PDB file of C-alpha atoms and ligand atoms in Angstrom:
ATOM      1  CA  MET A 851      30.729 -52.369  16.148  1.00 79.00           C
ATOM      2  CA  ARG A 852      29.612 -55.192  18.384  1.00 80.00           C
ATOM      3  CA  ARG A 853      27.275 -54.642  21.280  1.00 76.00           C
ATOM      4  CA  GLY A 854      29.118 -54.064  24.509  1.00 76.00           C
ATOM      5  CA  ALA A 855      32.460 -53.409  22.772  1.00 85.00           C
ATOM      6  CA  GLU A 856      34.856 -51.702  25.144  1.00 89.00           C
ATOM      7  CA  GLY A 857      35.196 -47.961  24.769  1.00 90.00           C
ATOM      8  CA  TRP A 858      31.902 -47.589  22.934  1.00 89.00           C
ATOM      9  CA  GLU A 859      28.631 -46.241  24.223  1.00 86.00           C
ATOM     10  CA  TRP A 860      25.258 -46.635  22.568  1.00 85.00           C
ATOM     11  CA  LEU A 861      23.019 -43.596  22.620  1.00 86.00           C
ATOM     12  CA  VAL A 862      19.741 -42.439  21.146  1.00 85.00           C
ATOM     13  CA  VAL A 863      20.159 -39.465  18.838  1.00 87.00           C
ATOM     14  CA  HIS A 864      17.353 -36.957  18.375  1.00 85.00           C
ATOM     15  CA  VAL A 865      17.531 -34.990  15.154  1.00 86.00           C
ATOM     16  CA  THR A 866      16.349 -31.395  15.575  1.00 84.00           C
ATOM     17  CA  GLU A 867      14.927 -29.197  12.851  1.00 88.00           C
ATOM     18  CA  SER A 868      17.235 -26.313  13.684  1.00 87.00           C
ATOM     19  CA  PRO A 869      20.673 -26.358  15.351  1.00 88.00           C
ATOM     20  CA  LEU A 870      20.733 -25.854  19.128  1.00 90.00           C
ATOM     21  CA  PRO A 871      23.514 -24.183  21.076  1.00 92.00           C
ATOM     22  CA  VAL A 872      25.592 -26.685  23.066  1.00 92.00           C
ATOM     23  CA  GLY A 873      24.337 -26.829  26.644  1.00 93.00           C
ATOM     24  CA  GLU A 874      20.834 -25.622  25.810  1.00 91.00           C
ATOM     25  CA  GLU A 875      18.098 -27.311  27.880  1.00 92.00           C
ATOM     26  CA  VAL A 876      15.290 -28.877  25.902  1.00 88.00           C
ATOM     27  CA  ASP A 877      12.020 -30.610  26.668  1.00 90.00           C
ATOM     28  CA  LEU A 878      11.203 -33.865  24.938  1.00 88.00           C
ATOM     29  CA  SER A 879       7.709 -35.255  24.648  1.00 91.00           C
ATOM     30  CA  VAL A 880       6.415 -38.422  23.067  1.00 92.00           C
ATOM     31  CA  ASP A 881       3.569 -38.146  20.591  1.00 96.00           C
ATOM     32  CA  ARG A 882       1.394 -40.631  22.441  1.00 96.00           C
ATOM     33  CA  GLU A 883      -1.136 -41.122  19.678  1.00 96.00           C
ATOM     34  CA  HIS A 884       1.499 -41.720  17.029  1.00 96.00           C
ATOM     35  CA  ARG A 885       3.391 -44.120  19.276  1.00 96.00           C
ATOM     36  CA  THR A 886       0.229 -46.100  20.035  1.00 97.00           C
ATOM     37  CA  ALA A 887      -0.428 -46.395  16.302  1.00 97.00           C
ATOM     38  CA  LEU A 888       3.126 -47.695  15.766  1.00 97.00           C
ATOM     39  CA  SER A 889       2.809 -50.055  18.760  1.00 98.00           C
ATOM     40  CA  ALA A 890      -0.370 -51.488  17.243  1.00 98.00           C
ATOM     41  CA  GLY A 891       1.321 -51.923  13.869  1.00 98.00           C
ATOM     42  CA  HIS A 892       4.319 -53.608  15.483  1.00 98.00           C
ATOM     43  CA  THR A 893       2.326 -56.010  17.677  1.00 98.00           C
ATOM     44  CA  ALA A 894       0.177 -56.918  14.676  1.00 98.00           C
ATOM     45  CA  CYS A 895       3.287 -57.443  12.536  1.00 98.00           C
ATOM     46  CA  HIS A 896       4.662 -60.074  14.930  1.00 98.00           C
ATOM     47  CA  LEU A 897       1.312 -61.837  15.276  1.00 98.00           C
ATOM     48  CA  ALA A 898       0.817 -61.889  11.492  1.00 98.00           C
ATOM     49  CA  ALA A 899       4.294 -63.411  11.023  1.00 98.00           C
ATOM     50  CA  LEU A 900       3.495 -66.185  13.521  1.00 98.00           C
ATOM     51  CA  ALA A 901       0.118 -66.828  11.890  1.00 98.00           C
ATOM     52  CA  LEU A 902       1.725 -66.961   8.446  1.00 98.00           C
ATOM     53  CA  ASN A 903       4.293 -69.471   9.739  1.00 98.00           C
ATOM     54  CA  ALA A 904       1.458 -71.644  11.079  1.00 98.00           C
ATOM     55  CA  VAL A 905      -0.546 -71.542   7.847  1.00 98.00           C
ATOM     56  CA  LEU A 906       2.474 -72.336   5.641  1.00 98.00           C
ATOM     57  CA  ALA A 907       3.847 -75.041   7.988  1.00 98.00           C
ATOM     58  CA  ASP A 908       2.791 -78.013   5.853  1.00 96.00           C
ATOM     59  CA  ARG A 909       4.628 -76.661   2.806  1.00 97.00           C
ATOM     60  CA  TRP A 910       8.031 -77.527   4.282  1.00 98.00           C
ATOM     61  CA  ARG A 911       9.574 -80.745   3.027  1.00 96.00           C
ATOM     62  CA  LYS A 912      12.767 -80.475   5.044  1.00 95.00           C
ATOM     63  CA  GLU A 913      13.246 -79.721   8.677  1.00 94.00           C
ATOM     64  CA  ALA A 914      13.359 -75.957   9.153  1.00 94.00           C
ATOM     65  CA  ARG A 915      14.237 -73.821  12.144  1.00 96.00           C
ATOM     66  CA  PRO A 916      11.058 -73.518  14.204  1.00 98.00           C
ATOM     67  CA  ASP A 917       9.547 -70.325  15.574  1.00 98.00           C
ATOM     68  CA  SER A 918       8.595 -70.026  19.247  1.00 98.00           C
ATOM     69  CA  LEU A 919       5.272 -71.813  18.601  1.00 98.00           C
ATOM     70  CA  GLY A 920       7.045 -74.774  16.968  1.00 98.00           C
ATOM     71  CA  ASN A 921       6.127 -74.025  13.345  1.00 98.00           C
ATOM     72  CA  PRO A 922       8.830 -73.785  10.654  1.00 98.00           C
ATOM     73  CA  ASP A 923       9.921 -70.145  10.697  1.00 98.00           C
ATOM     74  CA  PHE A 924       8.949 -69.074   7.182  1.00 98.00           C
ATOM     75  CA  ASP A 925       9.063 -65.431   8.285  1.00 98.00           C
ATOM     76  CA  GLN A 926      12.735 -65.567   9.289  1.00 97.00           C
ATOM     77  CA  ALA A 927      13.755 -67.819   6.397  1.00 97.00           C
ATOM     78  CA  ALA A 928      12.182 -65.752   3.624  1.00 97.00           C
ATOM     79  CA  ILE A 929      11.831 -62.135   4.779  1.00 97.00           C
ATOM     80  CA  THR A 930      13.593 -59.460   2.745  1.00 97.00           C
ATOM     81  CA  SER A 931      12.059 -56.343   4.288  1.00 97.00           C
ATOM     82  CA  SER A 932       9.710 -55.434   7.113  1.00 97.00           C
ATOM     83  CA  ARG A 933       8.309 -51.971   7.687  1.00 97.00           C
ATOM     84  CA  ILE A 934       6.209 -50.940  10.671  1.00 97.00           C
ATOM     85  CA  GLU A 935       3.650 -48.243   9.923  1.00 97.00           C
ATOM     86  CA  PRO A 936       0.991 -46.531  12.025  1.00 97.00           C
ATOM     87  CA  HIS A 937      -1.688 -49.241  12.468  1.00 98.00           C
ATOM     88  CA  GLY A 938       0.010 -51.758  10.220  1.00 98.00           C
ATOM     89  CA  SER A 939       3.074 -53.204   8.576  1.00 98.00           C
ATOM     90  CA  VAL A 940       4.366 -54.331   5.210  1.00 98.00           C
ATOM     91  CA  ASP A 941       6.466 -57.491   5.043  1.00 98.00           C
ATOM     92  CA  VAL A 942       8.045 -58.789   1.856  1.00 98.00           C
ATOM     93  CA  TYR A 943       9.145 -62.408   1.439  1.00 98.00           C
ATOM     94  CA  ARG A 944      11.211 -63.922  -1.333  1.00 97.00           C
ATOM     95  CA  LEU A 945      10.048 -67.301  -2.602  1.00 96.00           C
ATOM     96  CA  GLY A 946      13.162 -67.931  -4.675  1.00 93.00           C
ATOM     97  CA  LYS A 947      15.549 -70.753  -5.311  1.00 94.00           C
ATOM     98  CA  SER A 948      17.310 -70.491  -1.955  1.00 94.00           C
ATOM     99  CA  LEU A 949      14.037 -70.966  -0.070  1.00 96.00           C
ATOM    100  CA  ARG A 950      13.190 -73.921  -2.293  1.00 96.00           C
ATOM    101  CA  LYS A 951      16.570 -75.441  -1.440  1.00 96.00           C
ATOM    102  CA  LYS A 952      15.763 -75.048   2.234  1.00 96.00           C
ATOM    103  CA  GLY A 953      12.727 -77.234   1.578  1.00 97.00           C
ATOM    104  CA  PHE A 954       9.851 -74.791   1.107  1.00 97.00           C
ATOM    105  CA  SER A 955       7.387 -75.428  -1.683  1.00 96.00           C
ATOM    106  CA  ALA A 956       5.479 -72.442  -3.068  1.00 95.00           C
ATOM    107  CA  GLU A 957       3.673 -74.590  -5.610  1.00 94.00           C
ATOM    108  CA  ASP A 958       0.076 -73.489  -6.284  1.00 94.00           C
ATOM    109  CA  LEU A 959       0.243 -71.023  -3.441  1.00 95.00           C
ATOM    110  CA  ASP A 960      -3.011 -69.077  -3.432  1.00 97.00           C
ATOM    111  CA  PRO A 961      -2.371 -65.753  -1.653  1.00 97.00           C
ATOM    112  CA  ALA A 962      -6.072 -65.116  -0.991  1.00 98.00           C
ATOM    113  CA  GLN A 963      -6.562 -68.526   0.566  1.00 98.00           C
ATOM    114  CA  VAL A 964      -3.462 -68.197   2.752  1.00 98.00           C
ATOM    115  CA  ALA A 965      -4.596 -64.706   3.833  1.00 98.00           C
ATOM    116  CA  ALA A 966      -8.024 -66.043   4.807  1.00 98.00           C
ATOM    117  CA  GLN A 967      -6.434 -68.708   7.029  1.00 98.00           C
ATOM    118  CA  VAL A 968      -4.023 -66.181   8.560  1.00 98.00           C
ATOM    119  CA  ASN A 969      -6.925 -63.837   9.286  1.00 98.00           C
ATOM    120  CA  GLU A 970      -8.858 -66.595  10.987  1.00 98.00           C
ATOM    121  CA  LEU A 971      -5.923 -67.291  13.315  1.00 98.00           C
ATOM    122  CA  LEU A 972      -5.445 -63.580  13.990  1.00 98.00           C
ATOM    123  CA  ALA A 973      -9.118 -63.136  14.882  1.00 98.00           C
ATOM    124  CA  GLY A 974      -8.782 -65.950  17.402  1.00 98.00           C
ATOM    125  CA  TRP A 975      -5.675 -64.401  18.940  1.00 98.00           C
ATOM    126  CA  VAL A 976      -7.327 -60.998  19.284  1.00 98.00           C
ATOM    127  CA  ALA A 977     -10.383 -62.631  20.859  1.00 98.00           C
ATOM    128  CA  ALA A 978      -8.108 -64.525  23.281  1.00 98.00           C
ATOM    129  CA  ASP A 979      -7.075 -61.164  24.815  1.00 98.00           C
ATOM    130  CA  ALA A 980      -3.527 -62.501  25.217  1.00 98.00           C
ATOM    131  CA  PRO A 981      -1.085 -60.415  27.269  1.00 98.00           C
ATOM    132  CA  VAL A 982       1.851 -58.863  25.393  1.00 98.00           C
ATOM    133  CA  ARG A 983       5.053 -57.757  27.080  1.00 97.00           C
ATOM    134  CA  VAL A 984       8.628 -56.894  26.216  1.00 96.00           C
ATOM    135  CA  GLU A 985      11.274 -58.479  28.402  1.00 96.00           C
ATOM    136  CA  VAL A 986      14.154 -56.113  29.102  1.00 94.00           C
ATOM    137  CA  PRO A 987      17.153 -57.881  30.679  1.00 93.00           C
ATOM    138  CA  GLY A 988      19.066 -54.708  31.540  1.00 91.00           C
ATOM    139  CA  PRO A 989      18.838 -50.911  31.555  1.00 86.00           C
ATOM    140  CA  GLU A 990      21.380 -50.357  28.788  1.00 84.00           C
ATOM    141  CA  LEU A 991      20.362 -49.565  25.224  1.00 84.00           C
ATOM    142  CA  THR A 992      22.087 -52.689  23.888  1.00 84.00           C
ATOM    143  CA  ALA A 993      20.241 -55.108  26.223  1.00 88.00           C
ATOM    144  CA  ARG A 994      18.599 -57.826  24.135  1.00 90.00           C
ATOM    145  CA  ARG A 995      14.883 -57.226  24.415  1.00 94.00           C
ATOM    146  CA  THR A 996      12.360 -59.960  23.682  1.00 97.00           C
ATOM    147  CA  TRP A 997       8.706 -59.591  22.724  1.00 98.00           C
ATOM    148  CA  HIS A 998       6.402 -62.097  24.413  1.00 98.00           C
ATOM    149  CA  CYS A 999       2.775 -62.969  23.816  1.00 98.00           C
ATOM    150  CA  SER A1000       0.960 -65.702  25.759  1.00 98.00           C
ATOM    151  CA  LEU A1001      -1.190 -67.164  22.975  1.00 98.00           C
ATOM    152  CA  PRO A1002      -3.584 -70.099  23.413  1.00 97.00           C
ATOM    153  CA  GLU A1003      -1.087 -72.186  21.357  1.00 96.00           C
ATOM    154  CA  GLY A1004       1.779 -71.356  23.692  1.00 97.00           C
ATOM    155  CA  GLU A1005       4.200 -68.664  24.728  1.00 98.00           C
ATOM    156  CA  ALA A1006       5.334 -66.787  21.617  1.00 98.00           C
ATOM    157  CA  SER A1007       8.569 -64.807  21.686  1.00 97.00           C
ATOM    158  CA  ILE A1008      10.552 -62.831  19.130  1.00 96.00           C
ATOM    159  CA  PRO A1009      13.713 -60.753  19.658  1.00 94.00           C
ATOM    160  CA  CYS A1010      12.497 -57.152  19.401  1.00 94.00           C
ATOM    161  CA  GLY A1011      13.395 -53.662  20.542  1.00 87.00           C
ATOM    162  CA  GLY A1012      10.157 -51.971  19.535  1.00 92.00           C
ATOM    163  CA  THR A1013       7.149 -50.538  21.333  1.00 94.00           C
ATOM    164  CA  HIS A1014       4.038 -52.665  21.695  1.00 97.00           C
ATOM    165  CA  LEU A1015       0.497 -52.781  23.003  1.00 97.00           C
ATOM    166  CA  THR A1016      -0.096 -54.727  26.223  1.00 97.00           C
ATOM    167  CA  ARG A1017      -2.927 -57.066  25.157  1.00 98.00           C
ATOM    168  CA  THR A1018      -3.981 -58.504  21.803  1.00 98.00           C
ATOM    169  CA  SER A1019      -7.574 -57.314  22.378  1.00 97.00           C
ATOM    170  CA  GLU A1020      -6.366 -53.696  22.070  1.00 97.00           C
ATOM    171  CA  LEU A1021      -5.840 -54.388  18.382  1.00 97.00           C
ATOM    172  CA  GLY A1022      -9.584 -54.533  17.810  1.00 96.00           C
ATOM    173  CA  ARG A1023      -9.315 -56.171  14.441  1.00 96.00           C
ATOM    174  CA  VAL A1024      -6.242 -57.315  12.500  1.00 97.00           C
ATOM    175  CA  SER A1025      -6.242 -58.538   8.956  1.00 97.00           C
ATOM    176  CA  VAL A1026      -3.672 -59.233   6.297  1.00 98.00           C
ATOM    177  CA  ALA A1027      -3.771 -59.022   2.521  1.00 98.00           C
ATOM    178  CA  LEU A1028      -1.305 -61.068   0.513  1.00 98.00           C
ATOM    179  CA  THR A1029      -0.089 -60.461  -3.014  1.00 98.00           C
ATOM    180  CA  LEU A1030       2.238 -62.624  -5.050  1.00 96.00           C
ATOM    181  CA  ASP A1031       4.367 -60.855  -7.635  1.00 93.00           C
ATOM    182  CA  ASP A1032       7.053 -62.830  -9.442  1.00 88.00           C
ATOM    183  CA  ALA A1033       8.735 -64.527  -6.521  1.00 92.00           C
ATOM    184  CA  ALA A1034       7.826 -61.869  -3.955  1.00 96.00           C
ATOM    185  CA  LEU A1035       5.062 -62.465  -1.456  1.00 98.00           C
ATOM    186  CA  THR A1036       3.930 -59.196   0.142  1.00 98.00           C
ATOM    187  CA  MET A1037       1.917 -59.198   3.353  1.00 98.00           C
ATOM    188  CA  ARG A1038       0.118 -55.986   4.281  1.00 98.00           C
ATOM    189  CA  THR A1039      -1.151 -56.061   7.833  1.00 98.00           C
ATOM    190  CA  THR A1040      -3.835 -53.613   8.920  1.00 98.00           C
ATOM    191  CA  VAL A1041      -5.154 -52.883  12.412  1.00 98.00           C
ATOM    192  CA  SER A1042      -8.523 -51.261  12.948  1.00 94.00           C
ATOM    193  CA  MET A1043      -8.514 -50.389  16.632  1.00 81.00           C
ATOM    194  CA  CYS A1044     -11.880 -49.882  18.265  1.00 62.00           C
TER     195      CYS A1044
HETATM  196 ZN1  LIG B1532       9.553 -56.297  16.729  1.00 68.85          ZN
END
């Protein structure tokens, strides 16, 4: 069903452990600590993707769709799965034939070296204490939300409906580890908040 289709409403569903009688009043509370941990993981996930795009930028031999900072968007072109965890994320990229056809060269890619460069960028972004915000164009659930981060390199933005921290400095320390297995590049991002 498309967003905004007539006759359809989009709602959040809460799954309860035991059935409740219809009409029963309930209290809902957010687990603040757990949400903060997920917010940290999610903010770090977006920053790591942008840093990875920047580090891999010179491996593109054809023009590729750029990300919001102007680098070829490796993340969007190659991602096969992305999972946000408390204080981190796991992103898997496929370096297969289709990516090669798009112009990306994975020749002699050294995961440890790429990770070191990504981590250097991330450290700079955390130190920059850049503000993070989510732009919400309307009150409805289907409104297209956009994540924004004002980095020293420019205004970064990514379509996103998740929860986030409000400044990069709140992350404390972010680092990624990269592993290359067959044609799958896995990026594990870890936040160690102060
Ligand atoms: Zn997101």
